[in-house]
C-alpha cells in the first residue's frame, strides 16, 4: 500500500463478467499517492483480466464435454 489515506471503492464482484470501459473501482486521496500506485495497479488489473478472459474462453469451449479445466 502506497498511502493508507487513499481509499479504494471496488465497484464489481470477483467473478463478474465486465464489459469494456467499465469502471472497476474508484480511488480518492492525494493525487501524488494515486499516481504513484497507478501503473502497478493497472498492470495488476490487466494481467488478472487477461487471465480471466482466457479462462472463460476455454471454459466455454469445453462446455458440453466431460473435460474439466483445473487450475
Coordinates of C-alpha atoms in Angstrom, one line a residue:
X1 CA 0.0 0.0 0.0
X2 CA 1.4 3.3 -1.1
X3 CA -0.6 5.6 1.2
X4 CA -3.0 4.4 3.8
X5 CA -5.1 7.5 3.4
X6 CA -6.0 6.5 -0.2
X7 CA -9.5 5.0 -0.2
X8 CA -10.5 2.5 -2.8
X9 CA -14.1 1.6 -3.6
X10 CA -14.4 -1.6 -5.6
X11 CA -17.5 -1.5 -7.8
X12 CA -17.6 -5.1 -9.1
X13 CA -17.5 -8.5 -7.5
X14 CA -15.0 -11.3 -8.1
X15 CA -16.2 -13.4 -10.9
X16 CA -18.4 -10.8 -12.5
X17 CA -18.4 -10.5 -16.3
X18 CA -17.3 -7.0 -17.1
X19 CA -17.8 -5.1 -20.3
X20 CA -15.1 -3.0 -21.9
X21 CA -14.7 0.5 -20.5
X22 CA -16.5 -0.4 -17.2
X23 CA -15.4 1.3 -14.0
X24 CA -13.9 -1.3 -11.8
X25 CA -13.1 0.8 -8.8
X26 CA -12.6 4.4 -7.7
X27 CA -9.8 5.8 -5.6
X28 CA -9.8 9.0 -3.5
X29 CA -6.9 10.6 -1.9
X30 CA -3.8 12.6 -2.7
X31 CA -3.2 12.8 -6.5
X32 CA 0.5 12.1 -5.8
X33 CA -0.2 8.9 -4.0
X34 CA -2.8 7.7 -6.5
X35 CA -0.4 8.4 -9.4
X36 CA 2.4 6.6 -7.6
X37 CA 0.4 3.4 -7.4
X38 CA -1.4 3.8 -10.7
X39 CA 1.0 1.9 -13.0
X40 CA 1.3 -1.1 -10.6
X41 CA -2.5 -1.3 -10.1
X42 CA -3.1 -1.0 -13.9
X43 CA -0.7 -3.8 -14.7
X44 CA -2.1 -6.0 -12.0
X45 CA -5.7 -5.5 -13.2
X46 CA -4.7 -6.0 -16.9
X47 CA -2.9 -9.3 -16.0
X48 CA -5.8 -10.7 -14.0
X49 CA -8.4 -9.6 -16.5
X50 CA -6.5 -11.2 -19.4
X51 CA -6.2 -14.4 -17.4
X52 CA -9.9 -14.4 -16.6
X53 CA -10.9 -13.7 -20.2
X54 CA -8.7 -16.6 -21.5
X55 CA -10.0 -18.9 -18.8
X56 CA -13.6 -18.0 -19.6
X57 CA -13.0 -18.7 -23.3
X58 CA -11.6 -22.2 -22.5
X59 CA -14.4 -23.0 -20.1
X60 CA -16.9 -22.0 -22.9
X61 CA -15.1 -24.2 -25.4
X62 CA -15.2 -27.2 -23.1
X63 CA -18.8 -26.9 -22.1
X64 CA -20.8 -29.9 -23.1
X65 CA -17.8 -32.2 -22.8
X66 CA -16.5 -34.3 -20.0
X67 CA -13.3 -32.3 -19.8
X68 CA -12.8 -30.0 -16.9
X69 CA -10.4 -27.1 -16.7
X70 CA -8.5 -27.2 -13.5
X71 CA -6.2 -24.6 -12.0

